[in-house]
XYZ file of C-alpha atoms in Angstrom:
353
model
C 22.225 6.377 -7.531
C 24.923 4.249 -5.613
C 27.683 6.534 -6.501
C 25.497 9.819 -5.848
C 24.836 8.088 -1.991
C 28.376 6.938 -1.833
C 29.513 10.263 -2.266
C 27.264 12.031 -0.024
C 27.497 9.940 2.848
C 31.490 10.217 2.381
C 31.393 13.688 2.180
C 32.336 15.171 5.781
C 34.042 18.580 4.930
C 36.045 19.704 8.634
C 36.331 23.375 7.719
C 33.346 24.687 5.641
C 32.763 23.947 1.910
C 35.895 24.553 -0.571
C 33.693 23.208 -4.136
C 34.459 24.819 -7.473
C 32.708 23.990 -10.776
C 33.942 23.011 -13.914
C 32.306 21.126 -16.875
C 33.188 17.566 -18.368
C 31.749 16.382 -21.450
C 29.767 19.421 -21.650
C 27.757 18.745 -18.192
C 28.788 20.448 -14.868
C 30.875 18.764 -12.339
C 31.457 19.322 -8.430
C 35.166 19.617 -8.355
C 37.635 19.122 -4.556
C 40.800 19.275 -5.349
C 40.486 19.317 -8.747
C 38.824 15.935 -8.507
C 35.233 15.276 -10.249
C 33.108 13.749 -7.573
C 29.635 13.601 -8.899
C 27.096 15.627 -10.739
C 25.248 16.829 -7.533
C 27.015 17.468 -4.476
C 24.581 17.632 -1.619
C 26.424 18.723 1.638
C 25.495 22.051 3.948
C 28.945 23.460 5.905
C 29.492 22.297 9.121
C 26.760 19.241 8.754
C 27.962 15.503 8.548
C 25.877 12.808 6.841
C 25.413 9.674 8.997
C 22.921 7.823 6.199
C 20.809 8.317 3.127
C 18.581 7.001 1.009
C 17.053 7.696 -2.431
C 13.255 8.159 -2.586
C 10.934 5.994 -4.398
C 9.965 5.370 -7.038
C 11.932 7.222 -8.940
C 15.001 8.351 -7.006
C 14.154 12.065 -7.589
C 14.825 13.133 -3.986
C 17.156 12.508 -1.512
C 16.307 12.252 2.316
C 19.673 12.736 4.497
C 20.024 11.865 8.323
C 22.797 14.267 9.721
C 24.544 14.489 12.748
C 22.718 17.862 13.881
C 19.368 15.977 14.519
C 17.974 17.035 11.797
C 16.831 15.160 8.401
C 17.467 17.012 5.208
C 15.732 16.508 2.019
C 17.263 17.529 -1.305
C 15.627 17.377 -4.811
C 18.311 15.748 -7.610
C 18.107 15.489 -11.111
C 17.339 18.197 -13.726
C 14.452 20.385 -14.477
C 13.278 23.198 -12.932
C 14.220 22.074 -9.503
C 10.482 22.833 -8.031
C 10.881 19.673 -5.586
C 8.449 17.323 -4.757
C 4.860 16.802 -6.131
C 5.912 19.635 -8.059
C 2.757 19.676 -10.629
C -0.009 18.015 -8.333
C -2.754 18.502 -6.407
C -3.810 18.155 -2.693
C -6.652 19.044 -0.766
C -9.067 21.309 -1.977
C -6.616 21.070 -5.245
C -3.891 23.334 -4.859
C -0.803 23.273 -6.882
C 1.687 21.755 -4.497
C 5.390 23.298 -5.176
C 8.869 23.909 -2.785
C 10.279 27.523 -2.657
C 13.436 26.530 -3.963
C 12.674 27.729 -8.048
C 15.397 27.741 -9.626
C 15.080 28.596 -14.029
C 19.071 28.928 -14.873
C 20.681 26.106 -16.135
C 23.739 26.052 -14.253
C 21.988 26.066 -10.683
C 20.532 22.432 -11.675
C 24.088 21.033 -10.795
C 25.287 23.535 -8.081
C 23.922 22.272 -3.819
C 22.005 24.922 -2.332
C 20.319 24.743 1.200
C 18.006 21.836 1.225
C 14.511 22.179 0.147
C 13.340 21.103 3.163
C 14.794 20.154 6.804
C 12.736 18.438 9.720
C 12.966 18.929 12.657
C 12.146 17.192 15.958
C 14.904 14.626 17.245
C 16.103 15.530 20.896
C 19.302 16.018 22.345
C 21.398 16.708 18.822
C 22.476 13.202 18.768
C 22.660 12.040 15.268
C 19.918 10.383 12.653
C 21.221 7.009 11.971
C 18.981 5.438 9.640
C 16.023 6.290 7.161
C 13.629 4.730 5.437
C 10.766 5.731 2.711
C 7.122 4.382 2.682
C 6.690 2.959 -1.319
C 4.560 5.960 -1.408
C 7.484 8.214 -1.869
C 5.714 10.586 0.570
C 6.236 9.152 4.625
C 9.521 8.735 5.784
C 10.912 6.850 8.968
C 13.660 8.233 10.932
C 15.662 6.418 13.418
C 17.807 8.349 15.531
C 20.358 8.132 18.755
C 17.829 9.780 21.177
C 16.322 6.558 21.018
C 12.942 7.547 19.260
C 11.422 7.009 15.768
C 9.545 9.528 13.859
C 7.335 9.490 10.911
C 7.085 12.322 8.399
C 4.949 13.385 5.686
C 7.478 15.141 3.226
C 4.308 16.667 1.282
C 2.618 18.404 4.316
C 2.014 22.032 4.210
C 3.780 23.140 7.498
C 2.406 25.066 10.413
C 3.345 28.311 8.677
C 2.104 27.605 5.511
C 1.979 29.892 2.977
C -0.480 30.936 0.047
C 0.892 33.180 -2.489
C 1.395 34.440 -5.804
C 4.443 32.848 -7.397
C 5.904 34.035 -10.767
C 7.062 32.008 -13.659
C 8.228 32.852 -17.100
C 5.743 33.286 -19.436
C 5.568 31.424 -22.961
C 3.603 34.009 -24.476
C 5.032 36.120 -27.185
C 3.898 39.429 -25.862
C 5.216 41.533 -22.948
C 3.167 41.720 -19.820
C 3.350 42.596 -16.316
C 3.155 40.500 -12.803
C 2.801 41.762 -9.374
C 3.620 38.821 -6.885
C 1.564 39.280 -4.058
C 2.481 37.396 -0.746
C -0.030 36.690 1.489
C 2.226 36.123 4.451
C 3.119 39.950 5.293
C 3.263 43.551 4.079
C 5.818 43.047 1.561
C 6.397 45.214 -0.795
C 4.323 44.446 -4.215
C 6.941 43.485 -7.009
C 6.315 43.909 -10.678
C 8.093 41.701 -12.890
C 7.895 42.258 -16.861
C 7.097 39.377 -19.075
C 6.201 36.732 -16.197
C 2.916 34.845 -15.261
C 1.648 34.547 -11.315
C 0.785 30.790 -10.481
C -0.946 29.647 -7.284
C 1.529 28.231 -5.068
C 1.540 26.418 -1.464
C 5.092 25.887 0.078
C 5.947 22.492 1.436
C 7.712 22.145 4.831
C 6.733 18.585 6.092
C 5.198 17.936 8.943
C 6.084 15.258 12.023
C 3.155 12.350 11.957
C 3.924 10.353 14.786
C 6.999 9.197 17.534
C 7.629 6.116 18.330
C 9.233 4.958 21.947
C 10.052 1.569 23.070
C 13.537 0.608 22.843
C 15.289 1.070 26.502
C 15.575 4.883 26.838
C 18.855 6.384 25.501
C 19.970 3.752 23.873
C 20.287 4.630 20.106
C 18.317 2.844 17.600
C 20.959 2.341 14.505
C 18.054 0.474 12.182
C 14.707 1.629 10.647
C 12.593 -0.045 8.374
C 8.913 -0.145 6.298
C 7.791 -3.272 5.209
C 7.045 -4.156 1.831
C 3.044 -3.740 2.487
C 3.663 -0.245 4.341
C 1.679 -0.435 7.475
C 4.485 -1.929 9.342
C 7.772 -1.372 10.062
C 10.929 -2.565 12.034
C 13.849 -1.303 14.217
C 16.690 -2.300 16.042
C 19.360 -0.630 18.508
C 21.024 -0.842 20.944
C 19.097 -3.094 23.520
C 19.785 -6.489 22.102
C 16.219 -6.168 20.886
C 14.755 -5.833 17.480
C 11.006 -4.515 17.291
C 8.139 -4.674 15.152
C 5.858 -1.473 14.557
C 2.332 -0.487 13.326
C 2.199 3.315 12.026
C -0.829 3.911 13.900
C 0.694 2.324 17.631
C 3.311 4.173 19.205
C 4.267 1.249 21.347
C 5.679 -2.134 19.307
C 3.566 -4.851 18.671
C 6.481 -7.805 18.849
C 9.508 -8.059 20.382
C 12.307 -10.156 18.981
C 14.972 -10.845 21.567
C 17.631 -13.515 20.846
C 20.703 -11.673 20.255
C 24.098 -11.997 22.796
C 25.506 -8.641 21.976
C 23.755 -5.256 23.136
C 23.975 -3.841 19.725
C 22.137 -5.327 16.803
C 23.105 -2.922 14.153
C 20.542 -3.797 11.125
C 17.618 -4.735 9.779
C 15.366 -5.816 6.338
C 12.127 -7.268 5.507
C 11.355 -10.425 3.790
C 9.577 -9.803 0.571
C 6.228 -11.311 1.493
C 6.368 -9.245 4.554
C 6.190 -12.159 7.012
C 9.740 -11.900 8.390
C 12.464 -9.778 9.174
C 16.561 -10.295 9.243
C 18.378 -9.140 11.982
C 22.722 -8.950 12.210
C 24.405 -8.042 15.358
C 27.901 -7.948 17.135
C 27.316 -11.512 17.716
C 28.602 -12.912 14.500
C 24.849 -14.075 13.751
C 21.737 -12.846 11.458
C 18.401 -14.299 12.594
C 15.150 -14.962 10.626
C 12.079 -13.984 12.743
C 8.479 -14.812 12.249
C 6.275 -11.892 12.406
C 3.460 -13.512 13.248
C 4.745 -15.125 16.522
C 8.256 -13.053 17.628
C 9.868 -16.467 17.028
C 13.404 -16.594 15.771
C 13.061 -19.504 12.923
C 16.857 -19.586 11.425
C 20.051 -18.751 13.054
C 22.502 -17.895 10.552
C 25.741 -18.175 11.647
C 29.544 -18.544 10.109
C 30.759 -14.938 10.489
C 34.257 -14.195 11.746
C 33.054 -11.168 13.148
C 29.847 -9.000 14.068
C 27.521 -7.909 11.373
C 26.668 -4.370 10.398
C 24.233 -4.951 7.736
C 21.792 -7.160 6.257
C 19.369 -7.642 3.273
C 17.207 -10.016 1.590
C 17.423 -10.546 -1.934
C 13.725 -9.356 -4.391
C 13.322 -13.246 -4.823
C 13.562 -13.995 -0.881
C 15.443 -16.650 -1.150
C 18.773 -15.378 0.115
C 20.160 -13.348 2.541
C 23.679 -11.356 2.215
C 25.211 -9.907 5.430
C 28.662 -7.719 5.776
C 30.252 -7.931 8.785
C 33.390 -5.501 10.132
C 36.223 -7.149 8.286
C 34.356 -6.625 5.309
C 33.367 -9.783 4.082
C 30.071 -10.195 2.967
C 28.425 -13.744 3.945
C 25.132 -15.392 1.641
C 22.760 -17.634 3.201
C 20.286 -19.994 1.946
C 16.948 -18.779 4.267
C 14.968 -22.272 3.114
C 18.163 -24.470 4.462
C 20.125 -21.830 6.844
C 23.185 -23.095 5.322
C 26.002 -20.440 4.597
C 26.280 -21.062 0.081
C 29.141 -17.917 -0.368
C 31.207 -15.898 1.086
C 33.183 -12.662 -0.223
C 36.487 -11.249 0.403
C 37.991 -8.140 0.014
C 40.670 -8.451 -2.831
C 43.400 -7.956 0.287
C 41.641 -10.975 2.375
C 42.096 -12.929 -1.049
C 45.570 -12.511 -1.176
C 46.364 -13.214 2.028
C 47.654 -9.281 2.584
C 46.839 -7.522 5.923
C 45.669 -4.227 6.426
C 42.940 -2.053 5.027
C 41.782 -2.181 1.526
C 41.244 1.307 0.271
């Protein structure tokens, strides 16, 4: 999953998409330049990625923040493609499944327009952070028109759809199917040998926005807490902010930081604190509870990007711009490690590629 994210969010093609397809080992490959890149390319012409993140629990979709406003969501993996919730029910107990079907083998590997794309950031300023509920359903977006929004990637949009949907039949006699859209006069189609199966197309649906960072400043951070009913953000107001789903104003503000931006951050596992980095060369440990900062972490030789907390909670790791990534001790605040690039190690200068 690290590799497949690497690649996507390093993807930025300036001049429309130029992939070809071979096979290694017998499975197909995304080839540029004659270089294999990964199994799945995900990438529409003309769109950059600014961030993405694999859904849980499983990792079988892909939620993208682009710089057109717009979050895309792509189904990876193998099978028959039919996206998410594919074979369950909602609601009165329809069979929940995307329009992008696809039965050949070879289309499994090949990127195709994304299942689904919401819609709703202003101004075309770019989606620069996501985040999935542990539901695998609600997503958070955080983007530079300095508002959050929450999706449900499962809802049936405003133009859904109730039709007839063909499928290949495992029976070993020959019949005939007439798909039957209930969306417009189409003509009826009859397809030999195939099955209709009740189908309800999923387009996601906007939940909620969330304003309260200073207007138009971008909000480069986004995330749910470990128990799902809150969440965090940070931009670029020297604030960080804390976030029930069902407020659209924050419940705690944690101001501390020097330096207008403070670019990241992650939950505590036990849901009772949050990290923050920033351009100030510091990560801070906040209490929930009472907006209080309770550990300043400091020791950086330059501003932080981003921050997490390890599963046991225990430690934090932070990488600032020169690469280096710096471990704390959250019970003590004392710096314990510190990692170099293999040119900071030798004592070289320049960039490591």
């Amino acid at each position: 999953p690290s590799v497949l994210l690497s690649t996507l969010c390093a993807a930025r093609p300036s001049s429309g998409p130029s992939w070809s397809y071979g096979t290694a080992g017998g499975a197909s490959a995304a080839v540029e330049g004659g270089a294999a890149v990964g199994s799945t390319m995900l990438q529409e012409s003309g769109i950059d990625i600014c961030c993405a993140r694999l859904c849980p629990p499983d990792g079988r979709r892909v939620a993208a923040g682009c710089d057109d406003a717009a979050v895309r969501i792509w189904t990876v993996g193998s099978g028959d493609r039919t996206g998410p919730y594919s074979s369950g029910t909602v609601g009165g107990g329809s069979i929940i499944k995307t329009k992008a079907v696809k039965d050949t083998a070879d289309s499994v590997n090949k990127p195709e327009e994304s299942a689904q794309v919401l819609l709703g950031h202003k101004n075309g300023f770019p989606i620069f952070d996501l985040d999935w509920n542990r539901d695998g359903r609600t997503l958070l977006s955080a983007g530079g028109d300095g508002s959050i929004r929450l999706w449900d990637t499962a809802a049936v949009g405003p133009f859904g759809r109730l039709a007839n949907v063909v499928k290949k039949s495992h029976s070993s006699g020959i019949s005939s199917t007439i798909l039957t859209p209930s969306t417009g006069p189409d003509p009826l189609t009859s397809v030999p040998g195939l099955r209709s199966e009740p189908m309800v197309e999923v387009s996601g649906a906007a939940l909620a926005a969330y304003r309260g960072h200073t207007p138009s400043s971008p909000i480069w951070s986004v995330a749910f807490s470990p128990s799902g009913y809150y969440f965090a953000s940070a931009g670029w107001d020297s604030t960080a902010r804390v976030w029930t789903t069902d407020n659209p104003t924050p419940v705690r503000i944690l101001a501390g930081h020097f330096s207008p931006s403070v670019n990241s951050i992650s939950w505590h596992p036990n849901a009772n604190y949050v990290v923050t980095a920033a351009d100030d060369k510091t990560a801070r440990l906040w209490d929930v509870q009472t907006g209080r900062c309770v550990r300043l972490l400091n020791g950086a030789s330059a501003g932080l990007n981003l921050v997490k907390v390890c599963p046991s909670g225990k430690y934090v790791a932070a990488s600032d711009y020169s690469g280096t990534v710096h471990i704390w001790d959250l019970g003590s605040g004392r710096k314990v490690n510190e990692l170099l690039l293999p040119a900071a190690q030798s004592g070289g200068g320049g960039t490591s590629a």
